[in-house]
PDB file of N, CA, C and O in Angstrom:
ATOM      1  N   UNK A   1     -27.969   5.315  31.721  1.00  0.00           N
ATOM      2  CA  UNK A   1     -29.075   4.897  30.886  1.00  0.00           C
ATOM      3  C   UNK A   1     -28.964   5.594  29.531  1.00  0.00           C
ATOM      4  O   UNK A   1     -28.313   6.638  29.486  1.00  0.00           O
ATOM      5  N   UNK A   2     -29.473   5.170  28.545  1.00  0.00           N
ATOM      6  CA  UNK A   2     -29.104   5.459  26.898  1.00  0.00           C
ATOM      7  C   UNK A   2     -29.836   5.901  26.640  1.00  0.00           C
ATOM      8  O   UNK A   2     -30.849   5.268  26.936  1.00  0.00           O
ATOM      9  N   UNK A   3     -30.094   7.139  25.982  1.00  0.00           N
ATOM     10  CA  UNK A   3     -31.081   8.328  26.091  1.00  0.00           C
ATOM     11  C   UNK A   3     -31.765   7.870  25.043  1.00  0.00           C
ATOM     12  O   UNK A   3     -31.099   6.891  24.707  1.00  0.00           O
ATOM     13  N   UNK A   4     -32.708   7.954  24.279  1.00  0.00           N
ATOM     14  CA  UNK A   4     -33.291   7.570  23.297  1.00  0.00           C
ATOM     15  C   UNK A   4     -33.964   8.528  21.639  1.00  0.00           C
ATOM     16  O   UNK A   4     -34.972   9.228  21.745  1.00  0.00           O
ATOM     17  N   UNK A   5     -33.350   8.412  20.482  1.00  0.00           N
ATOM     18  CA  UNK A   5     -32.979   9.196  19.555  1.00  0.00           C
ATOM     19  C   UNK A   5     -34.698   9.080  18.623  1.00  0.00           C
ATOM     20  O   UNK A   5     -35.394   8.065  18.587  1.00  0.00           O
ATOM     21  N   UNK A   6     -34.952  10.121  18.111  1.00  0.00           N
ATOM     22  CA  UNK A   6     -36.224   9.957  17.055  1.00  0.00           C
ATOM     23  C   UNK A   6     -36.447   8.955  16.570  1.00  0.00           C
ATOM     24  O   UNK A   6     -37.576   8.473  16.657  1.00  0.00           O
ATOM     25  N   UNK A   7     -35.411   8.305  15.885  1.00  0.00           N
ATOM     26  CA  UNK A   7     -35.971   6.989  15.169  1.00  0.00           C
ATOM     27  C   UNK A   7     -35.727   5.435  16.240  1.00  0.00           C
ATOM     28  O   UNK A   7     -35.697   4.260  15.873  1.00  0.00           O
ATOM     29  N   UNK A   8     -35.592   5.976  17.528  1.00  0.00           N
ATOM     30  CA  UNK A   8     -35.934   4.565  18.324  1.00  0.00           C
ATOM     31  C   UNK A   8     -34.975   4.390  18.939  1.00  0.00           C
ATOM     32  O   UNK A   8     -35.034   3.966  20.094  1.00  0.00           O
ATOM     33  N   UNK A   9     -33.352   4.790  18.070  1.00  0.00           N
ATOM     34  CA  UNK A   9     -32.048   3.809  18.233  1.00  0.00           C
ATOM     35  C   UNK A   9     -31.634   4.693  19.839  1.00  0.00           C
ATOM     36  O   UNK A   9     -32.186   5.754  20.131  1.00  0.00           O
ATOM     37  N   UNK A  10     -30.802   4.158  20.557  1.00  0.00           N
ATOM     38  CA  UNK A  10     -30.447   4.526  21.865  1.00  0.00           C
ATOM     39  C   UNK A  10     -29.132   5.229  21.497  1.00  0.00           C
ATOM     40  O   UNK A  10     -28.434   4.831  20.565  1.00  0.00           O
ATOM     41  N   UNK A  11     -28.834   6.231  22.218  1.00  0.00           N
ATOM     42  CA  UNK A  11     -27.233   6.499  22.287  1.00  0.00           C
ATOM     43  C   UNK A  11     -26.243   5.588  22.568  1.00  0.00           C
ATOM     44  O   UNK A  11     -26.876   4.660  23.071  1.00  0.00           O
ATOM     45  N   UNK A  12     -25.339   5.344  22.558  1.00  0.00           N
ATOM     46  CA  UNK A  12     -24.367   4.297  23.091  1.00  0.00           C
ATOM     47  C   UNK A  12     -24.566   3.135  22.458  1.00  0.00           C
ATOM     48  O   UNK A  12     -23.726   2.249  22.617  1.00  0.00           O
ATOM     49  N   UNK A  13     -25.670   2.911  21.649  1.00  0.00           N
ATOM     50  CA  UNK A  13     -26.313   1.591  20.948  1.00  0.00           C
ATOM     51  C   UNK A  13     -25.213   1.075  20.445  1.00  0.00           C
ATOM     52  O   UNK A  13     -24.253   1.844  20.497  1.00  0.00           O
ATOM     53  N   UNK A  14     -24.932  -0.358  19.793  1.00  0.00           N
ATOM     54  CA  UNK A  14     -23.969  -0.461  18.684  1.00  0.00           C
ATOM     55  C   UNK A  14     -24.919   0.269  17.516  1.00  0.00           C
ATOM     56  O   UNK A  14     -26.142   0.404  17.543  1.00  0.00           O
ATOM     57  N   UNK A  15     -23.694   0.829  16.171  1.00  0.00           N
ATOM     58  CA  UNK A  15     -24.800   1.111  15.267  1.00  0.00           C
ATOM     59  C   UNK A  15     -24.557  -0.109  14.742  1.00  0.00           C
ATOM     60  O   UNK A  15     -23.687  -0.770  15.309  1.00  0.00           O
ATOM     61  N   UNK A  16     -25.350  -0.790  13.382  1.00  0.00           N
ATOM     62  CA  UNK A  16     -25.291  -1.513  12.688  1.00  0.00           C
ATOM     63  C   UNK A  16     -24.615  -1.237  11.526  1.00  0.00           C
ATOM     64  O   UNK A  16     -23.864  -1.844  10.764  1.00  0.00           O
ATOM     65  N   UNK A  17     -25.151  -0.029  11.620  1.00  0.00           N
ATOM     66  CA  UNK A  17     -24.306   0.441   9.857  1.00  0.00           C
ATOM     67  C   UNK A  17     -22.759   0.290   9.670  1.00  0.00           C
ATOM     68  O   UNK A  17     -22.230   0.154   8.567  1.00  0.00           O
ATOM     69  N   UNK A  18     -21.925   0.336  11.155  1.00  0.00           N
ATOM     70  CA  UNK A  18     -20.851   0.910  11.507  1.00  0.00           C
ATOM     71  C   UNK A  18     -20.105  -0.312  10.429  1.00  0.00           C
ATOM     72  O   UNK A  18     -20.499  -1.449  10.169  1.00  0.00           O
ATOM     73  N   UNK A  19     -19.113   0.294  10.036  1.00  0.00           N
ATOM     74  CA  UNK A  19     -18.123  -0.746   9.450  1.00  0.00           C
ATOM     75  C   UNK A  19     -17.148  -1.854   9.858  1.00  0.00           C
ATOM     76  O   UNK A  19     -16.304  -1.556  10.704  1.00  0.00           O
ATOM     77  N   UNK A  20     -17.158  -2.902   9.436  1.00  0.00           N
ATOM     78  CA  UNK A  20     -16.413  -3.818  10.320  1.00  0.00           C
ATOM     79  C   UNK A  20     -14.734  -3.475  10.383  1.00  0.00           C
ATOM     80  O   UNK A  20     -14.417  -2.900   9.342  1.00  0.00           O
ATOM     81  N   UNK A  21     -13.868  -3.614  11.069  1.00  0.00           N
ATOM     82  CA  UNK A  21     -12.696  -3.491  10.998  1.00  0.00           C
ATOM     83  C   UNK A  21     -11.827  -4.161   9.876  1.00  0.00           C
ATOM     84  O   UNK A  21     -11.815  -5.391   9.824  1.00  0.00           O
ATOM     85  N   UNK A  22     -10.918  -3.241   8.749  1.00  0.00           N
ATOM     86  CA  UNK A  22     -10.562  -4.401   7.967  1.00  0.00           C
ATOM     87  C   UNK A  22      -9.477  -4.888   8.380  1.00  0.00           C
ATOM     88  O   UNK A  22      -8.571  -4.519   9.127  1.00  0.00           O
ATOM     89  N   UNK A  23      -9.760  -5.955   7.655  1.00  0.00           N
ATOM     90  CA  UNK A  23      -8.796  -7.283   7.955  1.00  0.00           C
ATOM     91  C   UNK A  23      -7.480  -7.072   7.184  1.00  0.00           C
ATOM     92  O   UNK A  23      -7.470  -6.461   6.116  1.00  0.00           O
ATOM     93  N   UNK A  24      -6.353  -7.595   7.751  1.00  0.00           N
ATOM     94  CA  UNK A  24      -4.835  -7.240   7.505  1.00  0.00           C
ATOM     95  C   UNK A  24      -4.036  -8.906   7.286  1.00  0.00           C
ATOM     96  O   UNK A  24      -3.878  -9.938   7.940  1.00  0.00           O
ATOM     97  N   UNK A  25      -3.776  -8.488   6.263  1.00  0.00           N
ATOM     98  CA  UNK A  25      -2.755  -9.844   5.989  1.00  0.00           C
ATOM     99  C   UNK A  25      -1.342  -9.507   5.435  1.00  0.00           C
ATOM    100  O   UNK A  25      -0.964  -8.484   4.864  1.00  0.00           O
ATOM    101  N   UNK A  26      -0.351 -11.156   5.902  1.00  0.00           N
ATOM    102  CA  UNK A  26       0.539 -10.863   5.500  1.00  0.00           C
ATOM    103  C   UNK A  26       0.981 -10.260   4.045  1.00  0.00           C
ATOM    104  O   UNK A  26       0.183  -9.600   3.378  1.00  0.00           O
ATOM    105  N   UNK A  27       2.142 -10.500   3.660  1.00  0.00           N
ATOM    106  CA  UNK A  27       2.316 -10.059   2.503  1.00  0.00           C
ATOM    107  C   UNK A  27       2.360 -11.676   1.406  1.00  0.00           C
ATOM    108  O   UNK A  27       2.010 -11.700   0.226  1.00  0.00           O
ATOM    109  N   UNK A  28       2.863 -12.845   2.182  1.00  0.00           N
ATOM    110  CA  UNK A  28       2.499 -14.140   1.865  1.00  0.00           C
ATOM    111  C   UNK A  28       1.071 -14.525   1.640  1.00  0.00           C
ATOM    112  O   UNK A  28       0.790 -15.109   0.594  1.00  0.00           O
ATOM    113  N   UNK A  29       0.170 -14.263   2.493  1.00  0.00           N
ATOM    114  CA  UNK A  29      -1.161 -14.043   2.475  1.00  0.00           C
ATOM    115  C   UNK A  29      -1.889 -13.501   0.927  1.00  0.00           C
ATOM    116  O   UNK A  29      -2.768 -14.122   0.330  1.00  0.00           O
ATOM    117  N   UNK A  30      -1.390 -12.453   0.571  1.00  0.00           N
ATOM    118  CA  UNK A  30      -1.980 -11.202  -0.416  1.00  0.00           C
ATOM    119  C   UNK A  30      -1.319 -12.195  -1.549  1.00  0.00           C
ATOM    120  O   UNK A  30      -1.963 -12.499  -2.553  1.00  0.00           O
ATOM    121  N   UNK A  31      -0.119 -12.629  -1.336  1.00  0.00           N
ATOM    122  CA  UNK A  31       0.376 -13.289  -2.875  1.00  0.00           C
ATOM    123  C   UNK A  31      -0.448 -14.649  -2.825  1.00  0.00           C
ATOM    124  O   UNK A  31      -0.871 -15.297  -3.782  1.00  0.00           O
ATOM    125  N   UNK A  32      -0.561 -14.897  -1.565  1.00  0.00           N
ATOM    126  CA  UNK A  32      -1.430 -16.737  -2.463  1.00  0.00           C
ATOM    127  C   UNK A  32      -2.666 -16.488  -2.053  1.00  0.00           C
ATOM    128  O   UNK A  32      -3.089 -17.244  -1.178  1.00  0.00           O
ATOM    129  N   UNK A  33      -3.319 -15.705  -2.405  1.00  0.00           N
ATOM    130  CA  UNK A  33      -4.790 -15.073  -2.265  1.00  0.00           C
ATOM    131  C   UNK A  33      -5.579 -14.755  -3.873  1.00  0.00           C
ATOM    132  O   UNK A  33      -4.894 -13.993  -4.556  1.00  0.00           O
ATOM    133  N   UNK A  34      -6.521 -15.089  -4.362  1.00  0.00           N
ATOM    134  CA  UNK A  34      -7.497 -15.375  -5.778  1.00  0.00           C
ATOM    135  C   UNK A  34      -7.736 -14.267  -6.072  1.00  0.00           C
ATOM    136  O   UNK A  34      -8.079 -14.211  -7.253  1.00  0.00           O
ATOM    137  N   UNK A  35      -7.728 -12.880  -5.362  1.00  0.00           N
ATOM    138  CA  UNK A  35      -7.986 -11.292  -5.736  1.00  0.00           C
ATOM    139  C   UNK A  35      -6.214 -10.865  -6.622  1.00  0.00           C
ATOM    140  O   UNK A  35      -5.957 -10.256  -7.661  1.00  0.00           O
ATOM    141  N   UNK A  36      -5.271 -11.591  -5.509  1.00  0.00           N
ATOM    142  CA  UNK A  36      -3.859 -11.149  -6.363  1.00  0.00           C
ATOM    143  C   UNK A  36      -3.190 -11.775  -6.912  1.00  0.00           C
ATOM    144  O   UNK A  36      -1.998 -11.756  -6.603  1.00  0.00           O
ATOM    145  N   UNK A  37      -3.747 -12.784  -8.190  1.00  0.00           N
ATOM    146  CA  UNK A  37      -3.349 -13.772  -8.731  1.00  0.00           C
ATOM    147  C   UNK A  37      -2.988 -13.054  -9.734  1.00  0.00           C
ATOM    148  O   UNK A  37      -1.781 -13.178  -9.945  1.00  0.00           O
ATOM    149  N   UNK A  38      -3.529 -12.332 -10.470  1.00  0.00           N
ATOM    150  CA  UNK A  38      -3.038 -11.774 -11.594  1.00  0.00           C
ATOM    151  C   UNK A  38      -1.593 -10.649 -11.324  1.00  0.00           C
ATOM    152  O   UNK A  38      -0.780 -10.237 -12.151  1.00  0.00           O
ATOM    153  N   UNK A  39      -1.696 -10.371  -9.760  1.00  0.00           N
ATOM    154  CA  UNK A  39      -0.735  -8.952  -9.545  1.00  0.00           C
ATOM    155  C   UNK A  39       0.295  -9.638  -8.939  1.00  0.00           C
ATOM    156  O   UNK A  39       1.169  -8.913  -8.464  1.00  0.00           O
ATOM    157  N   UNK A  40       0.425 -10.672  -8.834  1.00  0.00           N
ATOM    158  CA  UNK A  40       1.316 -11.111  -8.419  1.00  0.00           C
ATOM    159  C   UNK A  40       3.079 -10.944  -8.022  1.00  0.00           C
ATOM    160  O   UNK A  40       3.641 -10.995  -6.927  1.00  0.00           O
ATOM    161  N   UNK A  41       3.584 -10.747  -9.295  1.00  0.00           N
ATOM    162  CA  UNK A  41       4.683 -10.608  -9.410  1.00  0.00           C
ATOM    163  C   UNK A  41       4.924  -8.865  -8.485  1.00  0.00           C
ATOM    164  O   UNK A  41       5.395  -8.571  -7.386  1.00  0.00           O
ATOM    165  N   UNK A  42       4.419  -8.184  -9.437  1.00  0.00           N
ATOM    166  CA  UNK A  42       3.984  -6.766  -8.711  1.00  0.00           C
ATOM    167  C   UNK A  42       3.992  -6.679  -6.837  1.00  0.00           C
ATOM    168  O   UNK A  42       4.829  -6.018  -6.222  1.00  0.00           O
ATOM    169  N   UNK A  43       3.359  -7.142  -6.456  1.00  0.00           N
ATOM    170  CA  UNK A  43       2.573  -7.833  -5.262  1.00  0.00           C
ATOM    171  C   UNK A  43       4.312  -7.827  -4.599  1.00  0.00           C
ATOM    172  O   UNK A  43       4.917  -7.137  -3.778  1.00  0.00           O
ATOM    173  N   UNK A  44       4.580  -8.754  -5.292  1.00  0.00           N
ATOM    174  CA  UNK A  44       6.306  -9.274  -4.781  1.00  0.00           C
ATOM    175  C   UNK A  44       6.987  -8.191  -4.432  1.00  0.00           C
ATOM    176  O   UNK A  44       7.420  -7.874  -3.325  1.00  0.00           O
ATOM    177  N   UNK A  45       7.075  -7.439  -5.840  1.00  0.00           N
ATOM    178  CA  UNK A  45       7.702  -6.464  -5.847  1.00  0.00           C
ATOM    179  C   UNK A  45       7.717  -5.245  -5.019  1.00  0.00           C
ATOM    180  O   UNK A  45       8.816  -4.813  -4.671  1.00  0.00           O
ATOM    181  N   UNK A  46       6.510  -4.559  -4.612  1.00  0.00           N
ATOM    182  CA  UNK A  46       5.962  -3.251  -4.143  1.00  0.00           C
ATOM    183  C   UNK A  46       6.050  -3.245  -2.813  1.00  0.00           C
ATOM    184  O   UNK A  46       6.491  -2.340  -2.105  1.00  0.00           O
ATOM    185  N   UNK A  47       5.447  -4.690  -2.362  1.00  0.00           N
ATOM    186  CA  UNK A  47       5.024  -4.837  -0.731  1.00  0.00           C
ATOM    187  C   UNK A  47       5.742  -5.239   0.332  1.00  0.00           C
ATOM    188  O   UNK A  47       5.697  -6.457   0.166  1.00  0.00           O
ATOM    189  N   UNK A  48       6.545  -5.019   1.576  1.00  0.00           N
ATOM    190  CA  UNK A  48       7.521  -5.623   2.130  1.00  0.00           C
ATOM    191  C   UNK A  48       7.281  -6.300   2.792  1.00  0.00           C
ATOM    192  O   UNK A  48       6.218  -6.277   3.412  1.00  0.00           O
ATOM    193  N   UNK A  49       8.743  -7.734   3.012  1.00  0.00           N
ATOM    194  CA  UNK A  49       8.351  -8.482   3.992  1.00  0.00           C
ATOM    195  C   UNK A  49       7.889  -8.010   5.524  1.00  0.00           C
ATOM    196  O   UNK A  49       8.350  -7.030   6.109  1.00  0.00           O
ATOM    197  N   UNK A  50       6.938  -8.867   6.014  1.00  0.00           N
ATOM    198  CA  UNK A  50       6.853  -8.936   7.485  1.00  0.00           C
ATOM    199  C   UNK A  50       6.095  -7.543   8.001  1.00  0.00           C
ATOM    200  O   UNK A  50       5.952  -7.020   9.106  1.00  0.00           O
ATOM    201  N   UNK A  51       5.647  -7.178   6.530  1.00  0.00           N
ATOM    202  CA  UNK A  51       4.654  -6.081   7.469  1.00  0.00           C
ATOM    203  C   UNK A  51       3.499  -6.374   6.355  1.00  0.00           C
ATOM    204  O   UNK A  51       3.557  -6.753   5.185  1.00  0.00           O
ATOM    205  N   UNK A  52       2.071  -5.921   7.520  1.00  0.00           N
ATOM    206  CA  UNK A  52       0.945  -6.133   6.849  1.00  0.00           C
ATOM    207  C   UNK A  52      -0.124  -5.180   6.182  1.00  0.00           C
ATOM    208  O   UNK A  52       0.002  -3.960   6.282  1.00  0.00           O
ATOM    209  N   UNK A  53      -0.957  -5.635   5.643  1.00  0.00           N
ATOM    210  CA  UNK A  53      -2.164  -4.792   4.889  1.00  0.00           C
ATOM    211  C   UNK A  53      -3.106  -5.211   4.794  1.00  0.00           C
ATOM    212  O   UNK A  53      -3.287  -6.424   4.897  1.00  0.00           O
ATOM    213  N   UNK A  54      -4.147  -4.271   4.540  1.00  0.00           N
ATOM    214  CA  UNK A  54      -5.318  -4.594   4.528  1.00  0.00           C
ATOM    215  C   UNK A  54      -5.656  -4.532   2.863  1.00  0.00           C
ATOM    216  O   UNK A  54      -5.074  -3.593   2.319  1.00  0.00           O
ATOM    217  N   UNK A  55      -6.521  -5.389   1.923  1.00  0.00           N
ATOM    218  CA  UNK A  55      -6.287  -5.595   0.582  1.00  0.00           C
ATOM    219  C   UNK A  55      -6.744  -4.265   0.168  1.00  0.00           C
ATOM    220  O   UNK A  55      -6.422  -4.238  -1.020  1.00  0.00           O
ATOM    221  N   UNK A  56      -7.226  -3.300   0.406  1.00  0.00           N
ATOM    222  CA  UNK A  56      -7.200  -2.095  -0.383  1.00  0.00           C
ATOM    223  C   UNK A  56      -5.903  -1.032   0.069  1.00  0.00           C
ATOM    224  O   UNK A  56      -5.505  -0.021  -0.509  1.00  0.00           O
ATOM    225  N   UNK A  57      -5.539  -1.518   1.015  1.00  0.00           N
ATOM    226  CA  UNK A  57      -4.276  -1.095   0.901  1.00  0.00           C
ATOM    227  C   UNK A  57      -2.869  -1.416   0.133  1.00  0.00           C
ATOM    228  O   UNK A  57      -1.918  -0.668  -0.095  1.00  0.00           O
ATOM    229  N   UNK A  58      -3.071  -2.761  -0.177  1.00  0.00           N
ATOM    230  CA  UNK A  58      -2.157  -3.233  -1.091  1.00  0.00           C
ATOM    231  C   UNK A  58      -2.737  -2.882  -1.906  1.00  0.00           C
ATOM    232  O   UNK A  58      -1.905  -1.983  -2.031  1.00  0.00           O
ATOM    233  N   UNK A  59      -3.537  -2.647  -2.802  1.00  0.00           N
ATOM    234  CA  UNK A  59      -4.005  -2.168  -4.267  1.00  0.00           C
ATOM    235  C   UNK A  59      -3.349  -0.632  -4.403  1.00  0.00           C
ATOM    236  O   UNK A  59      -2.729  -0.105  -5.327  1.00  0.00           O
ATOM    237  N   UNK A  60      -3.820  -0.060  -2.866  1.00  0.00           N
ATOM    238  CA  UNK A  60      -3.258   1.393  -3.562  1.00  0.00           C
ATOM    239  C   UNK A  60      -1.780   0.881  -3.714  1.00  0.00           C
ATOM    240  O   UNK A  60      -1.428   0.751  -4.886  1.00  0.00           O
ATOM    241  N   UNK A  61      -1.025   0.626  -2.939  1.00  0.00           N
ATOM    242  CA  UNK A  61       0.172   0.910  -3.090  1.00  0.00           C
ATOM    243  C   UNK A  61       0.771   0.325  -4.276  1.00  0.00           C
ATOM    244  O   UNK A  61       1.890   0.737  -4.581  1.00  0.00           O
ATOM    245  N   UNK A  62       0.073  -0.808  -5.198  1.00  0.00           N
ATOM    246  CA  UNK A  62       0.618  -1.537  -6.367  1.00  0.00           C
ATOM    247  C   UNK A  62      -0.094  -0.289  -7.216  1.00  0.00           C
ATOM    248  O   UNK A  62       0.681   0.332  -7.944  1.00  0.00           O
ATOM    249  N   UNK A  63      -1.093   0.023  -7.204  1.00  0.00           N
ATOM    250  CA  UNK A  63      -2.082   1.724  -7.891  1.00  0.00           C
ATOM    251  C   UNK A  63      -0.868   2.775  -8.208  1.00  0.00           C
ATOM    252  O   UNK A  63      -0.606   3.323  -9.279  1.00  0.00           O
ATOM    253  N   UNK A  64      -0.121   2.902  -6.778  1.00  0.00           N
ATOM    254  CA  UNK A  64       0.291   4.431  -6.872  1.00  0.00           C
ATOM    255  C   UNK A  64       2.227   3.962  -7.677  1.00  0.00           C
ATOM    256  O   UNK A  64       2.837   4.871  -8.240  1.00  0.00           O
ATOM    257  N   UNK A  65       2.709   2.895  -7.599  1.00  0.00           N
ATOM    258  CA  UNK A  65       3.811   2.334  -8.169  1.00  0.00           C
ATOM    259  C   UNK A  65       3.523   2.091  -9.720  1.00  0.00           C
ATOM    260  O   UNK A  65       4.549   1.953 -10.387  1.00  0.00           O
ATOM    261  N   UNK A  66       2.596   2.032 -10.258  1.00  0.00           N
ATOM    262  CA  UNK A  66       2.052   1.722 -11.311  1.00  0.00           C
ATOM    263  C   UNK A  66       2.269   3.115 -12.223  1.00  0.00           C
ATOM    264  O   UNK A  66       2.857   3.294 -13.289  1.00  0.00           O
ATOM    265  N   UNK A  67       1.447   4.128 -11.231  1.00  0.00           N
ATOM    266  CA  UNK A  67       1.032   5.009 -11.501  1.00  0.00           C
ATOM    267  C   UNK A  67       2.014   5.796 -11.639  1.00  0.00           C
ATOM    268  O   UNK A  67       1.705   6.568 -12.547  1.00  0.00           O
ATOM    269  N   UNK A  68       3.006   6.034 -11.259  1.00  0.00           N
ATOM    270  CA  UNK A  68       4.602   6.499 -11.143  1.00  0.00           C
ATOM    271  C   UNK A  68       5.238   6.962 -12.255  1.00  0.00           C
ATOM    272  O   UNK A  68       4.934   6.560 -13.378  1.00  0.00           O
ATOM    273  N   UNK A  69       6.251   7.922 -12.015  1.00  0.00           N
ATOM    274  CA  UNK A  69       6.852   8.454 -13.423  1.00  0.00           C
ATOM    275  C   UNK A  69       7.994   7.657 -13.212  1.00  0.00           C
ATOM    276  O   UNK A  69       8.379   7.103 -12.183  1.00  0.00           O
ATOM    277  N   UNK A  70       8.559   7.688 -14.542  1.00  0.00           N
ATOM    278  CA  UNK A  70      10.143   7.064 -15.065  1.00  0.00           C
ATOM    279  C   UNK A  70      10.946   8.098 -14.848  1.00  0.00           C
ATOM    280  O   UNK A  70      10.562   9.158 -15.344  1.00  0.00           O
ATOM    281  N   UNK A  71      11.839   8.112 -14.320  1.00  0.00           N
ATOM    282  CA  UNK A  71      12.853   8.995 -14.188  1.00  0.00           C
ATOM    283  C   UNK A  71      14.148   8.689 -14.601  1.00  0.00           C
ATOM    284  O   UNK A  71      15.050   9.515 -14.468  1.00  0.00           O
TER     285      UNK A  71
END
């Protein structure tokens, strides 16, 4: 039985607040997608085939390539 907390909610409850799981797409996905229309080429470049991400994960990683020194 779910013990019951000050403001009502039960232990074990779902919370509501909790965050949904993010969502992971290909790397085909991220390029014909309206958020990476402009990063496109980039997009091509940074991200490898056949493995996936979740879109703030592709941002960092086009972020931190961007962000990069010339050597």
């Amino acid at each position: 039985m779910a013990k019951a907390l000050k403001n009502g909610e039960k232990v074990g409850a779902a919370c509501e607040t909790a965050p949904e799981k993010e969502k992971i797409f290909t790397k085909e996905q991220l390029l014909n997608s309206e958020r990476f229309r402009e990063k496109r080429d980039l997009a091509r470049a940074v991200l490898a085939d056949g493995k996936k991400y979740s879109a703030e994960e592709a941002e960092k990683i086009m972020d931190k390539f961007l962000k990069g020194s010339v050597k």
